[in-house]
Amino acid sequence: MSSTAKRTSSSSSLSSWGNHQSKDNPLCYGDITNQRSGSPPRKLGLGFTLICKFVQPLKFHYCSKKTNQTKPLELLNPSDLGKEDDDDSSNLGEDPQLCGAFTCDIYEHNLRSSEAKKRPAIDYMERVQPNIDATMRAILIDWLVEVAEEFSLPPETLYLAVNCLDRYLSGNVITKLNLQLLGVSCIMISAKYYGRGSVRAPLRQVESFCYITDYTYSRNELLEMESCVLNYLKFELTTPTANCFLSHFVPQGKREEVPSSHLLFESLASYLCELSLLDYAMLRYAPSLVAASAVFLARYVLHPSRKPSWSSTLEHYTRYRAQHLEACVKNLLRLCHESPSGDNVVAVRKKYSKAKYKFAANMFYPSSLPVPQELFL
């Protein structure tokens, strides 16, 4: 695992956090608030050992429409479900795996109606939380991004963990002391939710999650917090996140891109969506709106001169017109140039600066967009 530079706080409200990251172990932050005993920040020396291995993805087989031969279907990435046979890419919407005949009904009457029921409060930081702020939340989620990467957890695990985190914080006061405990409990819950009965997110022992905090929290503390979160959420974990909507929108967006740019387009949209997790202000937008806006901005970055930037196909599948996306798109573009916590939040940009994501974070992002009349028609 590559070494990550120490993070320093640029906010006076975070002065107590200090350099919470170990030089030898970027993920083992210990108590990231450094408030347990009131002592100066500890310098951790425990080396992080990658305890997970890549899991062979489960492969199903379906019958090719033209050759009647079995063909493997990779289930590792949800967005791959939008891919058709190479010789029939024009009929993307006819893939039986996508349930094309029911897509609109599933999307509008299930996903869109469900997202409103399990969204966190958009003002909980001001109304409920006297001990933490948006910067601390950003640093915690940035760390969860690294944990998900090192454990090779699929994207939906991270998104559900953040959803559980925000929903719990919407109704429960948390201290700086227990903020990291809450975060690691949420990603443990999410890993269990997506891992049970599936090889995509293998189950991990509780000790694994204690280890990544350098045993700042005990096994019993972690299990107790897990119980508190689950009981507060009434065990209602099934909820559509921005990643869920993204896996629905991206295959439709690919239909209007040349095959050579499909992976870059998908990586751009994923990068923009993941950046939105860090910014507390983005909670004002519904997950479906964030996903649609990420697709819109990804299309614009790839083809700045294309007019209009939004197509009738995407409008049909997303149920959003271009003018509905304007405010969210501008905020996503702002996040491409600004960090919610300065130099403390770098994990998402590092992740998408790799070749496997086609260096999406290194793309040129304009500082501003054209006037709305030209772009949001």
CSV table of C-alpha atoms in Angstrom, one decimal:
chain,number,residue,atom,x,y,z
A,1,MET,CA,0.0,0.0,0.0
A,2,SER,CA,1.3,3.4,-1.0
A,3,SER,CA,2.3,5.7,1.8
A,4,THR,CA,0.0,8.7,2.3
A,5,ALA,CA,1.4,12.0,3.5
A,6,LYS,CA,0.3,13.3,6.9
A,7,ARG,CA,-2.7,15.5,6.9
A,8,THR,CA,-2.7,18.8,8.7
A,9,SER,CA,-5.8,20.7,9.7
A,10,SER,CA,-6.5,24.0,8.1
A,11,SER,CA,-9.4,24.8,10.4
A,12,SER,CA,-9.1,26.1,13.9
A,13,SER,CA,-12.1,23.9,14.8
A,14,LEU,CA,-9.9,21.0,14.0
A,15,SER,CA,-6.9,22.0,16.0
A,16,SER,CA,-7.5,19.2,18.5
A,17,TRP,CA,-7.4,16.6,15.7
A,18,GLY,CA,-3.8,17.2,14.9
A,19,ASN,CA,-1.8,14.9,12.6
A,20,HIS,CA,-4.0,11.9,13.2
A,21,GLN,CA,-2.5,9.7,10.5
A,22,SER,CA,0.5,7.5,11.0
A,23,LYS,CA,3.4,7.7,8.6
A,24,ASP,CA,3.8,4.0,8.5
A,25,ASN,CA,0.1,3.2,8.5
A,26,PRO,CA,-2.1,5.7,6.6
A,27,LEU,CA,-5.3,4.0,7.6
A,28,CYS,CA,-4.6,3.4,11.3
A,29,TYR,CA,-5.5,6.8,12.6
A,30,GLY,CA,-6.3,5.7,16.1
A,31,ASP,CA,-8.7,8.2,17.6
A,32,ILE,CA,-8.9,10.8,14.8
A,33,THR,CA,-10.3,13.3,17.2
A,34,ASN,CA,-7.5,12.8,19.8
A,35,GLN,CA,-9.9,13.6,22.5
A,36,ARG,CA,-10.0,10.4,24.5
A,37,SER,CA,-7.6,11.4,27.2
A,38,GLY,CA,-6.9,15.0,26.4
A,39,SER,CA,-3.3,14.1,25.6
A,40,PRO,CA,-1.3,15.3,22.6
A,41,PRO,CA,-1.9,13.4,19.3
A,42,ARG,CA,-0.4,10.0,19.3
A,43,LYS,CA,2.1,9.0,16.7
A,44,LEU,CA,1.1,5.6,15.6
A,45,GLY,CA,3.7,3.1,14.5
A,46,LEU,CA,1.6,0.0,13.6
A,47,GLY,CA,2.0,-0.9,10.0
A,48,PHE,CA,-1.2,-1.6,8.1
A,49,THR,CA,-1.3,-5.1,6.6
A,50,LEU,CA,-3.7,-5.6,3.8
A,51,ILE,CA,-5.8,-8.4,5.0
A,52,CYS,CA,-8.1,-8.8,2.1
A,53,LYS,CA,-7.5,-10.3,-1.4
A,54,PHE,CA,-9.2,-9.8,-4.6
A,55,VAL,CA,-12.2,-12.1,-4.8
A,56,GLN,CA,-12.9,-14.0,-7.9
A,57,PRO,CA,-16.1,-12.4,-9.2
A,58,LEU,CA,-19.1,-14.6,-9.5
A,59,LYS,CA,-20.0,-15.3,-13.1
A,60,PHE,CA,-23.5,-16.2,-14.3
A,61,HIS,CA,-24.2,-17.2,-17.8
A,62,TYR,CA,-26.9,-16.1,-20.1
A,63,CYS,CA,-27.8,-17.1,-23.6
A,64,SER,CA,-26.6,-14.8,-26.4
A,65,LYS,CA,-29.5,-13.7,-28.5
A,66,LYS,CA,-27.7,-14.3,-31.8
A,67,THR,CA,-25.3,-17.2,-31.2
A,68,ASN,CA,-27.3,-19.1,-28.6
A,69,GLN,CA,-24.0,-19.7,-26.8
A,70,THR,CA,-23.3,-19.1,-23.1
A,71,LYS,CA,-21.5,-15.9,-22.3
A,72,PRO,CA,-20.1,-14.8,-18.9
A,73,LEU,CA,-21.7,-11.9,-17.3
A,74,GLU,CA,-19.4,-10.0,-14.9
A,75,LEU,CA,-21.3,-8.8,-11.8
A,76,LEU,CA,-18.4,-7.0,-10.1
A,77,ASN,CA,-19.5,-3.6,-11.4
A,78,PRO,CA,-23.2,-2.7,-11.6
A,79,SER,CA,-22.7,-0.3,-14.5
A,80,ASP,CA,-21.3,-3.2,-16.6
A,81,LEU,CA,-24.9,-4.6,-16.7
A,82,GLY,CA,-25.6,-2.0,-19.4
A,83,LYS,CA,-23.1,-3.5,-21.8
A,84,GLU,CA,-24.4,-5.6,-24.7
A,85,ASP,CA,-22.8,-8.0,-27.1
A,86,ASP,CA,-20.2,-6.2,-29.2
A,87,ASP,CA,-22.1,-7.0,-32.4
A,88,ASP,CA,-25.4,-5.6,-31.0
A,89,SER,CA,-24.4,-2.5,-29.0
A,90,SER,CA,-27.1,-0.5,-30.6
A,91,ASN,CA,-29.8,-2.5,-28.8
A,92,LEU,CA,-28.5,-1.6,-25.3
A,93,GLY,CA,-32.0,-1.2,-23.9
A,94,GLU,CA,-33.0,-4.7,-24.9
A,95,ASP,CA,-30.6,-6.5,-22.5
A,96,PRO,CA,-32.9,-8.9,-20.6
A,97,GLN,CA,-30.6,-8.5,-17.6
A,98,LEU,CA,-31.7,-4.8,-17.4
A,99,CYS,CA,-35.5,-5.7,-17.4
A,100,GLY,CA,-35.9,-3.0,-20.1
A,101,ALA,CA,-39.7,-3.4,-20.2
A,102,PHE,CA,-40.0,-2.5,-16.6
A,103,THR,CA,-37.1,0.0,-16.2
A,104,CYS,CA,-39.2,3.1,-16.1
A,105,ASP,CA,-41.7,1.7,-13.7
A,106,ILE,CA,-39.0,0.3,-11.4
A,107,TYR,CA,-37.2,3.7,-11.5
A,108,GLU,CA,-40.1,6.0,-11.1
A,109,HIS,CA,-42.4,4.1,-8.8
A,110,ASN,CA,-39.8,2.3,-6.7
A,111,LEU,CA,-36.4,4.0,-6.6
A,112,ARG,CA,-37.6,7.7,-6.9
A,113,SER,CA,-40.3,7.2,-4.3
A,114,SER,CA,-38.0,5.3,-1.9
A,115,GLU,CA,-35.1,7.8,-1.9
A,116,ALA,CA,-37.3,10.4,-0.2
A,117,LYS,CA,-38.1,8.1,2.7
A,118,LYS,CA,-34.6,7.4,3.8
A,119,ARG,CA,-32.8,10.7,3.3
A,120,PRO,CA,-30.9,12.4,6.1
A,121,ALA,CA,-31.9,15.8,7.3
A,122,ILE,CA,-30.2,18.5,5.3
A,123,ASP,CA,-29.7,20.8,8.4
A,124,TYR,CA,-28.7,18.3,11.1
A,125,MET,CA,-25.3,19.8,11.6
A,126,GLU,CA,-26.8,23.1,12.7
A,127,ARG,CA,-29.8,21.7,14.4
A,128,VAL,CA,-28.6,18.6,16.1
A,129,GLN,CA,-24.8,18.5,16.4
A,130,PRO,CA,-23.1,20.9,18.8
A,131,ASN,CA,-19.8,19.0,18.9
A,132,ILE,CA,-18.9,18.4,15.2
A,133,ASP,CA,-18.9,20.3,12.0
A,134,ALA,CA,-19.0,19.7,8.3
A,135,THR,CA,-15.2,19.7,8.1
A,136,MET,CA,-14.9,16.8,10.6
A,137,ARG,CA,-17.6,14.9,8.6
A,138,ALA,CA,-15.5,15.4,5.4
A,139,ILE,CA,-12.3,14.1,7.0
A,140,LEU,CA,-14.2,11.1,8.3
A,141,ILE,CA,-15.7,10.2,5.0
A,142,ASP,CA,-12.4,10.8,3.2
A,143,TRP,CA,-11.0,8.1,5.6
A,144,LEU,CA,-13.9,5.8,4.8
A,145,VAL,CA,-13.0,6.1,1.1
A,146,GLU,CA,-9.5,4.8,1.9
A,147,VAL,CA,-10.9,2.0,4.0
A,148,ALA,CA,-13.2,0.9,1.2
A,149,GLU,CA,-10.4,1.0,-1.3
A,150,GLU,CA,-8.0,-1.1,0.9
A,151,PHE,CA,-10.7,-3.6,1.7
A,152,SER,CA,-11.7,-3.8,-2.0
A,153,LEU,CA,-15.3,-3.0,-1.1
A,154,PRO,CA,-17.7,-2.2,-4.0
A,155,PRO,CA,-18.8,1.4,-4.4
A,156,GLU,CA,-22.3,0.8,-3.0
A,157,THR,CA,-20.8,-0.2,0.3
A,158,LEU,CA,-19.3,3.3,0.7
A,159,TYR,CA,-22.5,5.1,-0.3
A,160,LEU,CA,-24.6,3.1,2.1
A,161,ALA,CA,-22.2,3.7,4.9
A,162,VAL,CA,-22.4,7.5,4.3
A,163,ASN,CA,-26.1,7.3,4.1
A,164,CYS,CA,-26.3,5.4,7.5
A,165,LEU,CA,-23.8,7.9,9.0
A,166,ASP,CA,-25.9,11.0,8.0
A,167,ARG,CA,-29.2,9.4,8.9
A,168,TYR,CA,-27.9,8.5,12.4
A,169,LEU,CA,-26.4,12.0,12.9
A,170,SER,CA,-29.8,13.5,11.9
A,171,GLY,CA,-31.3,12.4,15.2
A,172,ASN,CA,-28.5,11.6,17.6
A,173,VAL,CA,-25.9,13.9,19.2
A,174,ILE,CA,-22.4,12.5,18.7
A,175,THR,CA,-19.1,13.6,20.4
A,176,LYS,CA,-15.8,14.1,18.7
A,177,LEU,CA,-14.6,11.1,20.7
A,178,ASN,CA,-17.1,8.8,19.1
A,179,LEU,CA,-17.3,10.2,15.6
A,180,GLN,CA,-14.8,7.8,14.1
A,181,LEU,CA,-16.4,4.9,16.0
A,182,LEU,CA,-19.7,5.8,14.3
A,183,GLY,CA,-18.0,6.0,10.9
A,184,VAL,CA,-16.3,2.6,11.2
A,185,SER,CA,-19.5,1.0,12.5
A,186,CYS,CA,-21.5,2.3,9.5
A,187,ILE,CA,-19.0,0.9,7.0
A,188,MET,CA,-19.0,-2.4,8.9
A,189,ILE,CA,-22.8,-2.5,8.7
A,190,SER,CA,-22.7,-1.7,5.0
A,191,ALA,CA,-20.0,-4.4,4.3
A,192,LYS,CA,-22.2,-6.9,6.1
A,193,TYR,CA,-25.3,-5.9,4.2
A,194,TYR,CA,-23.7,-6.2,0.8
A,195,GLY,CA,-21.4,-9.1,1.8
A,196,ARG,CA,-23.7,-11.7,3.2
A,197,GLY,CA,-24.4,-14.3,0.6
A,198,SER,CA,-22.3,-12.5,-2.0
A,199,VAL,CA,-18.6,-12.6,-3.0
A,200,ARG,CA,-18.7,-9.0,-4.1
A,201,ALA,CA,-18.2,-7.6,-0.6
A,202,PRO,CA,-16.8,-10.4,1.6
A,203,LEU,CA,-17.7,-10.4,5.2
A,204,ARG,CA,-15.0,-9.2,7.6
A,205,GLN,CA,-14.4,-10.0,11.2
A,206,VAL,CA,-15.1,-7.2,13.7
A,207,GLU,CA,-11.5,-7.3,14.7
A,208,SER,CA,-10.6,-6.1,11.2
A,209,PHE,CA,-12.5,-2.9,11.8
A,210,CYS,CA,-11.0,-2.5,15.2
A,211,TYR,CA,-7.5,-2.9,13.6
A,212,ILE,CA,-8.0,-0.1,11.1
A,213,THR,CA,-8.5,2.3,14.1
A,214,ASP,CA,-5.4,1.0,15.7
A,215,TYR,CA,-7.6,-0.6,18.4
A,216,THR,CA,-8.7,2.9,19.6
A,217,TYR,CA,-12.1,1.3,20.1
A,218,SER,CA,-12.6,-2.2,21.5
A,219,ARG,CA,-14.7,-5.0,19.9
A,220,ASN,CA,-17.5,-4.4,22.4
A,221,GLU,CA,-17.6,-0.7,21.7
A,222,LEU,CA,-17.8,-1.3,18.0
A,223,LEU,CA,-20.6,-3.9,18.4
A,224,GLU,CA,-22.5,-1.6,20.8
A,225,MET,CA,-22.3,1.3,18.3
A,226,GLU,CA,-23.4,-1.0,15.5
A,227,SER,CA,-26.4,-2.0,17.6
A,228,CYS,CA,-27.3,1.7,18.3
A,229,VAL,CA,-27.2,2.5,14.6
A,230,LEU,CA,-29.2,-0.4,13.5
A,231,ASN,CA,-31.9,0.1,16.1
A,232,TYR,CA,-32.2,3.8,15.3
A,233,LEU,CA,-32.5,3.0,11.6
A,234,LYS,CA,-35.0,0.2,12.5
A,235,PHE,CA,-32.8,-2.1,10.4
A,236,GLU,CA,-34.1,-0.3,7.2
A,237,LEU,CA,-30.9,-0.3,5.1
A,238,THR,CA,-32.3,-0.9,1.7
A,239,THR,CA,-32.3,2.5,0.1
A,240,PRO,CA,-31.3,3.8,-3.3
A,241,THR,CA,-28.1,5.8,-3.2
A,242,ALA,CA,-26.5,8.1,-5.8
A,243,ASN,CA,-24.5,5.1,-6.9
A,244,CYS,CA,-27.6,3.0,-7.4
A,245,PHE,CA,-29.0,5.7,-9.8
A,246,LEU,CA,-25.7,6.1,-11.4
A,247,SER,CA,-25.7,2.5,-12.4
A,248,HIS,CA,-29.0,3.1,-14.0
A,249,PHE,CA,-28.1,6.3,-15.9
A,250,VAL,CA,-24.5,5.5,-17.1
A,251,PRO,CA,-25.5,2.7,-19.5
A,252,GLN,CA,-27.9,5.1,-21.2
A,253,GLY,CA,-25.3,7.8,-21.4
A,254,LYS,CA,-22.9,5.3,-23.0
A,255,ARG,CA,-25.2,4.9,-25.9
A,256,GLU,CA,-24.3,8.3,-27.1
A,257,GLU,CA,-20.5,7.9,-26.6
A,258,VAL,CA,-18.0,6.1,-28.8
A,259,PRO,CA,-17.0,2.7,-27.3
A,260,SER,CA,-13.4,3.9,-26.7
A,261,SER,CA,-14.6,6.6,-24.2
A,262,HIS,CA,-17.1,4.4,-22.3
A,263,LEU,CA,-14.7,3.7,-19.4
A,264,LEU,CA,-13.6,7.3,-19.1
A,265,PHE,CA,-17.2,8.5,-19.2
A,266,GLU,CA,-18.1,6.0,-16.4
A,267,SER,CA,-15.1,7.0,-14.4
A,268,LEU,CA,-15.8,10.7,-14.7
A,269,ALA,CA,-19.4,10.2,-13.5
A,270,SER,CA,-18.3,8.0,-10.6
A,271,TYR,CA,-15.6,10.5,-9.6
A,272,LEU,CA,-18.1,13.4,-9.5
A,273,CYS,CA,-20.6,11.4,-7.5
A,274,GLU,CA,-18.0,10.3,-5.0
A,275,LEU,CA,-16.9,13.9,-4.5
A,276,SER,CA,-20.4,14.8,-3.6
A,277,LEU,CA,-20.2,12.5,-0.6
A,278,LEU,CA,-17.6,14.7,1.1
A,279,ASP,CA,-19.6,17.9,1.0
A,280,TYR,CA,-22.3,18.3,3.6
A,281,ALA,CA,-24.0,21.0,1.5
A,282,MET,CA,-24.8,18.3,-1.2
A,283,LEU,CA,-27.3,16.7,1.1
A,284,ARG,CA,-29.8,19.2,-0.1
A,285,TYR,CA,-30.0,17.3,-3.4
A,286,ALA,CA,-31.7,14.0,-3.9
A,287,PRO,CA,-29.4,11.1,-4.8
A,288,SER,CA,-31.1,10.7,-8.2
A,289,LEU,CA,-30.4,14.4,-8.9
A,290,VAL,CA,-26.8,14.1,-7.9
A,291,ALA,CA,-26.3,11.0,-10.2
A,292,ALA,CA,-28.1,12.8,-13.1
A,293,SER,CA,-26.0,15.9,-12.6
A,294,ALA,CA,-22.8,13.8,-12.5
A,295,VAL,CA,-23.7,12.3,-15.8
A,296,PHE,CA,-24.5,15.7,-17.2
A,297,LEU,CA,-21.2,17.2,-16.2
A,298,ALA,CA,-19.2,14.1,-17.3
A,299,ARG,CA,-20.8,14.5,-20.8
A,300,TYR,CA,-19.9,18.2,-20.8
A,301,VAL,CA,-16.3,17.6,-19.8
A,302,LEU,CA,-15.9,15.0,-22.6
A,303,HIS,CA,-17.6,17.2,-25.2
A,304,PRO,CA,-17.7,20.9,-24.2
A,305,SER,CA,-18.9,22.0,-27.6
A,306,ARG,CA,-21.8,19.5,-27.9
A,307,LYS,CA,-25.1,21.2,-27.8
A,308,PRO,CA,-27.4,20.4,-26.2
A,309,SER,CA,-25.4,18.6,-23.4
A,310,TRP,CA,-28.5,16.8,-22.2
A,311,SER,CA,-30.3,14.4,-24.5
A,312,SER,CA,-34.0,13.3,-24.8
A,313,THR,CA,-32.9,9.8,-24.0
A,314,LEU,CA,-31.3,10.8,-20.7
A,315,GLU,CA,-34.3,13.1,-19.9
A,316,HIS,CA,-36.6,10.1,-20.4
A,317,TYR,CA,-34.6,7.7,-18.2
A,318,THR,CA,-33.7,10.2,-15.4
A,319,ARG,CA,-37.0,12.1,-15.4
A,320,TYR,CA,-34.9,15.3,-15.1
A,321,ARG,CA,-34.7,18.2,-17.6
A,322,ALA,CA,-31.5,20.0,-18.1
A,323,GLN,CA,-32.7,23.1,-16.2
A,324,HIS,CA,-33.5,21.0,-13.2
A,325,LEU,CA,-29.8,20.0,-12.9
A,326,GLU,CA,-28.2,23.5,-13.2
A,327,ALA,CA,-27.6,24.2,-9.5
A,328,CYS,CA,-26.3,20.7,-8.7
A,329,VAL,CA,-24.0,20.6,-11.7
A,330,LYS,CA,-22.5,23.9,-10.7
A,331,ASN,CA,-21.9,22.6,-7.2
A,332,LEU,CA,-20.2,19.5,-8.5
A,333,LEU,CA,-18.0,21.6,-10.7
A,334,ARG,CA,-17.1,23.6,-7.6
A,335,LEU,CA,-16.0,20.5,-5.8
A,336,CYS,CA,-13.7,19.6,-8.7
A,337,HIS,CA,-11.7,22.8,-7.8
A,338,GLU,CA,-12.3,23.1,-4.1
A,339,SER,CA,-11.9,20.7,-1.1
A,340,PRO,CA,-14.3,20.7,1.8
A,341,SER,CA,-11.3,20.7,4.2
A,342,GLY,CA,-8.3,21.9,2.2
A,343,ASP,CA,-5.4,19.5,2.1
A,344,ASN,CA,-7.0,17.1,4.6
A,345,VAL,CA,-9.3,15.6,2.1
A,346,VAL,CA,-7.4,13.9,-0.8
A,347,ALA,CA,-8.5,10.2,-0.9
A,348,VAL,CA,-11.1,10.6,-3.7
A,349,ARG,CA,-8.8,12.5,-5.9
A,350,LYS,CA,-5.9,10.0,-5.3
A,351,LYS,CA,-8.3,7.1,-6.1
A,352,TYR,CA,-9.4,8.6,-9.4
A,353,SER,CA,-5.9,9.7,-10.4
A,354,LYS,CA,-5.1,6.0,-11.2
A,355,ALA,CA,-5.0,4.3,-14.5
A,356,LYS,CA,-7.8,1.9,-13.6
A,357,TYR,CA,-10.1,5.0,-13.5
A,358,LYS,CA,-8.6,6.5,-16.7
A,359,PHE,CA,-7.1,9.4,-14.6
A,360,ALA,CA,-10.6,10.9,-14.3
A,361,ALA,CA,-9.4,13.3,-11.5
A,362,ASN,CA,-6.7,14.7,-13.7
A,363,MET,CA,-9.1,15.8,-16.5
A,364,PHE,CA,-9.5,19.4,-17.3
A,365,TYR,CA,-12.5,20.8,-15.5
A,366,PRO,CA,-13.5,24.4,-16.5
A,367,SER,CA,-13.7,27.0,-13.8
A,368,SER,CA,-17.2,28.0,-14.9
A,369,LEU,CA,-19.9,26.9,-17.2
A,370,PRO,CA,-21.5,28.8,-20.2
A,371,VAL,CA,-24.5,30.9,-19.6
A,372,PRO,CA,-27.6,28.7,-18.8
A,373,GLN,CA,-29.3,29.6,-22.0
A,374,GLU,CA,-26.5,27.8,-24.0
A,375,LEU,CA,-26.0,24.7,-21.8
A,376,PHE,CA,-29.2,24.0,-19.8
A,377,LEU,CA,-31.7,24.1,-22.6
